[in-house]
Amino acid sequence: MGPVVRRPVAWIVTVVLLAEAAGIAAVNWLLGVVVDNQRMSLAGLDPDVMATSSKVGAVLFGLYFAFCALVALLVAVRDRAPAGLGRVVLISAAVVNGLLGAVAWGLVGTGAFLAMMVVLALLVLLLVTYDRPRDTGARPAGDTPGAGGAPEAAPEPNPTSTPTGDPQGRTADSGNITRTAPTTP
């Protein structure tokens, strides 16, 4: 994929990750509010702790996806591949979206699964389109890219014809030469 696709994909990933950050944060916050209002308890856990931890999770997940969106925004603005921590963050976002898609398939349905797979595909596309050129290491002299292609081969020797018909130029004096027999009638 050429540079025509790179920037639009990076901008789309930025917008999608910001929407995902807001959506995940809102869903987790809503779950915390519901647990707090209904005073639910799971296996004897304190409802206040459950509500607080759900709200903290909402903030942390929202900040995580917002940071991922910031990395995608920097990729879009600079038009360069993410490096170091940014690449790791985008890869981790792809893994998280894959896991969320698997959970969504079982709990919500195919629509949510497909939405998560679209986000996963966009993240992978962002990472692949900005793939770095491979380092080929040291090259032998005369084998530099763009310098005339492959090295030239040695010229083939011209066959010589002798009275014995030997292409290697040996004469009939050597005594241990066997004449070649024709293979076709």
PDB file of C-alpha atoms in Angstrom, residues 7 74-83 130:
ATOM      1  CA  ARG A   7      -2.606   9.099   6.148  1.00  0.00           C
ATOM      2  CA  LEU A  74       0.970  11.640  15.665  1.00  0.00           C
ATOM      3  CA  VAL A  75       1.398   8.997  12.966  1.00  0.00           C
ATOM      4  CA  ALA A  76      -1.131  10.812  10.785  1.00  0.00           C
ATOM      5  CA  VAL A  77       0.419  14.242  11.290  1.00  0.00           C
ATOM      6  CA  ARG A  78       4.047  13.158  10.863  1.00  0.00           C
ATOM      7  CA  ASP A  79       3.326  10.575   8.148  1.00  0.00           C
ATOM      8  CA  ARG A  80       5.950   8.302   9.667  1.00  0.00           C
ATOM      9  CA  ALA A  81       5.781   4.839  11.179  1.00  0.00           C
ATOM     10  CA  PRO A  82       5.221   4.629  14.921  1.00  0.00           C
ATOM     11  CA  ALA A  83       8.417   3.720  16.715  1.00  0.00           C
ATOM     12  CA  TYR A 130       3.982   2.080   7.708  1.00  0.00           C
TER      13      TYR A 130
END
